[in-house]
Amino acid sequence: MNLVFLSNWERTETWIAAGRELERRGHRAFFVVTRDEHRRKALAAGFGPDRVLWLTRQGARAADTGASLSALERLEAAAGIRVSDMILMDRFLRSERQDWALRYAAYVHAALAAFIERHDIGLAVGQPDNVPDLLAEALVKARGGRYAAPFEFRMPTRRFMLWDSRLEARPHITGAATPGETTAEELEEARALRDRVTRGTKMRQVEARTAPPAIGAGFLKRLARGFLHRALIVSRHDVYMYTLRSALLDLRYHMTPINHRRLARIWDRLFEQPQAGERFVFYALNYAPEHTLDVEAPAFVSTFDVVRNIARSLPLGVRLYVKEHPTGIGLRGPAELERIKRLPGVRLIDPWVDSHALIQAADLTVSLSGTVSLEAAMYGRQAAILSDIFITGFSTCRRLNAPWEVGAALEAPPLEHRPDDDLRYLAWLISNSHPGTVIEPLVDPSSLEPENVSLIADAIGKVIDQASASSTPTTRRSPA
């Protein structure tokens, strides 16, 4: 089968290595990239120029988008998508001018549609938090192909999932077809994994990183690489690269080591400790911007509005405990946190308070799409989530449509905890997950080791085998 890897960030190196391994196994790999550095690496790995689609700012500026916009309208109708929705999910493109964002989307659509059709692509693999990936999912599925979104398994284990859409809703079925078909070994693994969660393994891993990010030679090197090279040079051709403005004002990842020191005293004043004996709903903030927020809960990206609407729904005598994401400290400014703290009935809890202690004491744990609701389910505690992802499959997790429904959920009869069903569901997730990691090499260099690359190729190979065995055609022409 012909497959395409889409990437606009550091994971591209892992995809190139996996593509080479899949080529060795008899498949043909293609690449869609936005950075010249990644295009050159794909070429150096032996993939010819015709196998690499390079999407650039210059290409979008020069493109005749009249016909492309009409084709986008046809895709919207055929695939049930909205291009404006895709643009707003895209953390880089949504900060651009609206006319430019639409032009870029039209250019990407025309280039992708031709590339996918020309090479008869049957499977697209990518991280669906940007317009090229989101369009690729729609285009490949429109012609009968498949899409696979790789994400780390949200539990303390070295495994990853290949989800069948932009949402972490349903994995590609490469193991047990249903929870009832899981094996004794998978059930035992699920039991051990649940025990690791309820022992607080993940929280202890987070606590080990409580020290502020270091400001030293490494930080200065990253700063120079980010500001001087990427922002001033790479961003000229790559839409998915920081400009100086976005690095300072919008996507402030580079500023967190400085903010940890600059804002330490302000945080000491803002953050509170839980109060003994107090009834509360626990709401954990998402890391932002991030796929789990932008794509999986796109209607609720305004943190203040979400917290306000939860708070206004709660009865007297029940507090709302809001806890900042431990690894996101420094991204949200003190003014935003101060506004949240001033809301009636809200306590802004210290990020380093043990989340598991809060889960076990809370009347209800709420998240947009966060792992904290999964952890609550592992304890059999009442949980609520505002997105259509796999966490809703656990017995004590309630799916809500909006933040203002939290109060009604709190007063509703509690959901029955069915531990055996939950264990089988977790075993089913494990059965359809894969050993290895898809974390970016900058974060985990072992992702590029031959053994891990082989594991990634094994996982993708299973999806290919499943698609090949299916009666679903993979060559139906796109409406574009």
mmCIF file of N, CA, C and O in Angstrom, residues 401-447:
data_model
loop_
_atom_site.group_PDB
_atom_site.id
_atom_site.type_symbol
_atom_site.label_atom_id
_atom_site.label_comp_id
_atom_site.label_asym_id
_atom_site.label_seq_id
_atom_site.Cartn_x
_atom_site.Cartn_y
_atom_site.Cartn_z
ATOM 1 N N ASN A 401 -22.265 18.132 27.347
ATOM 2 C CA ASN A 401 -22.226 18.917 26.118
ATOM 3 C C ASN A 401 -21.684 20.315 26.324
ATOM 4 O O ASN A 401 -21.257 20.959 25.371
ATOM 5 N N ALA A 402 -21.714 20.804 27.555
ATOM 6 C CA ALA A 402 -21.290 22.187 27.815
ATOM 7 C C ALA A 402 -20.897 22.331 29.278
ATOM 8 O O ALA A 402 -21.373 21.584 30.142
ATOM 9 N N PRO A 403 -20.051 23.322 29.603
ATOM 10 C CA PRO A 403 -19.611 23.514 30.992
ATOM 11 C C PRO A 403 -20.747 23.796 31.962
ATOM 12 O O PRO A 403 -20.673 23.427 33.136
ATOM 13 N N TRP A 404 -21.802 24.469 31.486
ATOM 14 C CA TRP A 404 -22.890 24.824 32.398
ATOM 15 C C TRP A 404 -23.763 23.622 32.773
ATOM 16 O O TRP A 404 -24.691 23.759 33.561
ATOM 17 N N GLU A 405 -23.438 22.435 32.235
ATOM 18 C CA GLU A 405 -24.159 21.224 32.632
ATOM 19 C C GLU A 405 -23.517 20.542 33.841
ATOM 20 O O GLU A 405 -24.027 19.529 34.331
ATOM 21 N N VAL A 406 -22.384 21.072 34.326
ATOM 22 C CA VAL A 406 -21.665 20.413 35.424
ATOM 23 C C VAL A 406 -22.523 20.370 36.683
ATOM 24 O O VAL A 406 -22.577 19.344 37.382
ATOM 25 N N GLY A 407 -23.216 21.462 37.004
ATOM 26 C CA GLY A 407 -24.049 21.488 38.201
ATOM 27 C C GLY A 407 -25.122 20.419 38.168
ATOM 28 O O GLY A 407 -25.369 19.736 39.178
ATOM 29 N N ALA A 408 -25.786 20.254 37.015
ATOM 30 C CA ALA A 408 -26.821 19.224 36.892
ATOM 31 C C ALA A 408 -26.219 17.831 37.019
ATOM 32 O O ALA A 408 -26.827 16.930 37.621
ATOM 33 N N ALA A 409 -25.011 17.636 36.471
ATOM 34 C CA ALA A 409 -24.344 16.342 36.587
ATOM 35 C C ALA A 409 -24.007 16.032 38.043
ATOM 36 O O ALA A 409 -24.100 14.884 38.490
ATOM 37 N N LEU A 410 -23.629 17.068 38.785
ATOM 38 C CA LEU A 410 -23.299 16.885 40.188
ATOM 39 C C LEU A 410 -24.518 16.422 40.983
ATOM 40 O O LEU A 410 -24.406 15.584 41.888
ATOM 41 N N GLU A 411 -25.695 16.938 40.654
ATOM 42 C CA GLU A 411 -26.905 16.620 41.401
ATOM 43 C C GLU A 411 -27.644 15.402 40.865
ATOM 44 O O GLU A 411 -28.591 14.926 41.496
ATOM 45 N N ALA A 412 -27.203 14.873 39.713
ATOM 46 C CA ALA A 412 -27.829 13.674 39.150
ATOM 47 C C ALA A 412 -27.431 12.437 39.963
ATOM 48 O O ALA A 412 -26.413 12.445 40.663
ATOM 49 N N PRO A 413 -28.223 11.357 39.891
ATOM 50 C CA PRO A 413 -27.827 10.117 40.577
ATOM 51 C C PRO A 413 -26.453 9.671 40.088
ATOM 52 O O PRO A 413 -26.168 9.730 38.883
ATOM 53 N N PRO A 414 -25.569 9.275 40.982
ATOM 54 C CA PRO A 414 -24.220 8.884 40.553
ATOM 55 C C PRO A 414 -24.252 7.689 39.608
ATOM 56 O O PRO A 414 -25.117 6.809 39.722
ATOM 57 N N LEU A 415 -23.319 7.675 38.670
ATOM 58 C CA LEU A 415 -23.193 6.547 37.760
ATOM 59 C C LEU A 415 -22.666 5.336 38.521
ATOM 60 O O LEU A 415 -21.790 5.455 39.392
ATOM 61 N N GLU A 416 -23.204 4.164 38.192
ATOM 62 C CA GLU A 416 -22.776 2.942 38.865
ATOM 63 C C GLU A 416 -21.368 2.551 38.446
ATOM 64 O O GLU A 416 -21.065 2.487 37.246
ATOM 65 N N HIS A 417 -20.518 2.313 39.421
ATOM 66 C CA HIS A 417 -19.156 1.856 39.131
ATOM 67 C C HIS A 417 -19.189 0.370 38.806
ATOM 68 O O HIS A 417 -19.615 -0.447 39.628
ATOM 69 N N ARG A 418 -18.721 0.019 37.594
ATOM 70 C CA ARG A 418 -18.673 -1.378 37.161
ATOM 71 C C ARG A 418 -17.208 -1.747 36.924
ATOM 72 O O ARG A 418 -16.726 -1.685 35.783
ATOM 73 N N PRO A 419 -16.482 -2.105 37.969
ATOM 74 C CA PRO A 419 -15.032 -2.315 37.838
ATOM 75 C C PRO A 419 -14.655 -3.403 36.846
ATOM 76 O O PRO A 419 -13.647 -3.272 36.149
ATOM 77 N N ASP A 420 -15.430 -4.466 36.752
ATOM 78 C CA ASP A 420 -15.096 -5.535 35.806
ATOM 79 C C ASP A 420 -15.231 -5.047 34.364
ATOM 80 O O ASP A 420 -14.376 -5.349 33.513
ATOM 81 N N ASP A 421 -16.288 -4.289 34.087
ATOM 82 C CA ASP A 421 -16.459 -3.735 32.741
ATOM 83 C C ASP A 421 -15.335 -2.759 32.420
ATOM 84 O O ASP A 421 -14.819 -2.732 31.292
ATOM 85 N N ASP A 422 -14.976 -1.934 33.395
ATOM 86 C CA ASP A 422 -13.900 -0.962 33.176
ATOM 87 C C ASP A 422 -12.579 -1.668 32.904
ATOM 88 O O ASP A 422 -11.794 -1.233 32.049
ATOM 89 N N LEU A 423 -12.331 -2.754 33.629
ATOM 90 C CA LEU A 423 -11.087 -3.493 33.425
ATOM 91 C C LEU A 423 -11.050 -4.083 32.020
ATOM 92 O O LEU A 423 -10.008 -4.038 31.343
ATOM 93 N N ARG A 424 -12.167 -4.630 31.566
ATOM 94 C CA ARG A 424 -12.201 -5.189 30.202
ATOM 95 C C ARG A 424 -12.037 -4.101 29.144
ATOM 96 O O ARG A 424 -11.398 -4.303 28.120
ATOM 97 N N TYR A 425 -12.609 -2.934 29.409
ATOM 98 C CA TYR A 425 -12.468 -1.827 28.462
ATOM 99 C C TYR A 425 -11.015 -1.377 28.383
ATOM 100 O O TYR A 425 -10.479 -1.144 27.290
ATOM 101 N N LEU A 426 -10.361 -1.275 29.528
ATOM 102 C CA LEU A 426 -8.940 -0.913 29.542
ATOM 103 C C LEU A 426 -8.110 -1.984 28.841
ATOM 104 O O LEU A 426 -7.188 -1.666 28.084
ATOM 105 N N ALA A 427 -8.447 -3.256 29.068
ATOM 106 C CA ALA A 427 -7.737 -4.348 28.388
ATOM 107 C C ALA A 427 -7.931 -4.264 26.877
ATOM 108 O O ALA A 427 -7.006 -4.549 26.098
ATOM 109 N N TRP A 428 -9.112 -3.830 26.441
ATOM 110 C CA TRP A 428 -9.373 -3.672 25.001
ATOM 111 C C TRP A 428 -8.522 -2.540 24.415
ATOM 112 O O TRP A 428 -7.974 -2.677 23.318
ATOM 113 N N LEU A 429 -8.394 -1.448 25.169
ATOM 114 C CA LEU A 429 -7.524 -0.366 24.717
ATOM 115 C C LEU A 429 -6.077 -0.850 24.606
ATOM 116 O O LEU A 429 -5.378 -0.546 23.631
ATOM 117 N N ILE A 430 -5.624 -1.602 25.594
ATOM 118 C CA ILE A 430 -4.268 -2.146 25.556
ATOM 119 C C ILE A 430 -4.103 -3.073 24.360
ATOM 120 O O ILE A 430 -3.090 -3.024 23.644
ATOM 121 N N SER A 431 -5.103 -3.919 24.124
ATOM 122 C CA SER A 431 -5.036 -4.868 23.013
ATOM 123 C C SER A 431 -4.873 -4.163 21.675
ATOM 124 O O SER A 431 -4.221 -4.686 20.761
ATOM 125 N N ASN A 432 -5.445 -2.969 21.559
ATOM 126 C CA ASN A 432 -5.387 -2.223 20.302
ATOM 127 C C ASN A 432 -4.377 -1.072 20.346
ATOM 128 O O ASN A 432 -4.414 -0.179 19.501
ATOM 129 N N SER A 433 -3.458 -1.122 21.316
ATOM 130 C CA SER A 433 -2.340 -0.188 21.363
ATOM 131 C C SER A 433 -1.076 -0.931 20.939
ATOM 132 O O SER A 433 -1.119 -2.114 20.599
ATOM 133 N N HIS A 434 0.060 -0.236 20.987
ATOM 134 C CA HIS A 434 1.297 -0.800 20.440
ATOM 135 C C HIS A 434 2.477 -0.445 21.334
ATOM 136 O O HIS A 434 2.555 0.676 21.857
ATOM 137 N N PRO A 435 3.416 -1.364 21.511
ATOM 138 C CA PRO A 435 4.619 -1.044 22.290
ATOM 139 C C PRO A 435 5.495 -0.045 21.541
ATOM 140 O O PRO A 435 5.536 -0.027 20.316
ATOM 141 N N GLY A 436 6.198 0.806 22.300
ATOM 142 C CA GLY A 436 7.065 1.807 21.689
ATOM 143 C C GLY A 436 6.598 3.199 22.031
ATOM 144 O O GLY A 436 5.700 3.404 22.853
ATOM 145 N N THR A 437 7.224 4.185 21.387
ATOM 146 C CA THR A 437 6.874 5.581 21.638
ATOM 147 C C THR A 437 6.870 6.372 20.339
ATOM 148 O O THR A 437 7.627 6.070 19.415
ATOM 149 N N VAL A 438 5.997 7.380 20.283
ATOM 150 C CA VAL A 438 5.980 8.306 19.144
ATOM 151 C C VAL A 438 6.273 9.728 19.623
ATOM 152 O O VAL A 438 5.942 10.704 18.949
ATOM 153 N N ILE A 439 6.891 9.850 20.794
ATOM 154 C CA ILE A 439 7.307 11.162 21.294
ATOM 155 C C ILE A 439 8.402 11.718 20.383
ATOM 156 O O ILE A 439 9.227 10.980 19.859
ATOM 157 N N GLU A 440 8.411 13.043 20.223
ATOM 158 C CA GLU A 440 9.392 13.685 19.359
ATOM 159 C C GLU A 440 10.815 13.379 19.829
ATOM 160 O O GLU A 440 11.087 13.354 21.042
ATOM 161 N N PRO A 441 11.754 13.166 18.905
ATOM 162 C CA PRO A 441 13.135 12.837 19.279
ATOM 163 C C PRO A 441 13.801 13.882 20.161
ATOM 164 O O PRO A 441 14.669 13.540 20.968
ATOM 165 N N LEU A 442 13.412 15.168 20.041
ATOM 166 C CA LEU A 442 13.992 16.193 20.909
ATOM 167 C C LEU A 442 13.666 15.933 22.374
ATOM 168 O O LEU A 442 14.443 16.267 23.270
ATOM 169 N N VAL A 443 12.487 15.341 22.621
ATOM 170 C CA VAL A 443 12.059 15.033 23.988
ATOM 171 C C VAL A 443 12.558 13.665 24.420
ATOM 172 O O VAL A 443 13.018 13.480 25.543
ATOM 173 N N ASP A 444 12.466 12.692 23.511
ATOM 174 C CA ASP A 444 12.890 11.323 23.819
ATOM 175 C C ASP A 444 13.696 10.785 22.632
ATOM 176 O O ASP A 444 13.130 10.261 21.677
ATOM 177 N N PRO A 445 15.029 10.913 22.678
ATOM 178 C CA PRO A 445 15.870 10.468 21.553
ATOM 179 C C PRO A 445 15.714 8.982 21.225
ATOM 180 O O PRO A 445 15.996 8.578 20.097
ATOM 181 N N SER A 446 15.231 8.191 22.182
ATOM 182 C CA SER A 446 15.081 6.756 21.916
ATOM 183 C C SER A 446 14.023 6.473 20.863
ATOM 184 O O SER A 446 13.946 5.365 20.330
ATOM 185 N N SER A 447 13.173 7.471 20.536
ATOM 186 C CA SER A 447 12.166 7.250 19.500
ATOM 187 C C SER A 447 12.795 6.976 18.144
ATOM 188 O O SER A 447 12.145 6.399 17.263
#
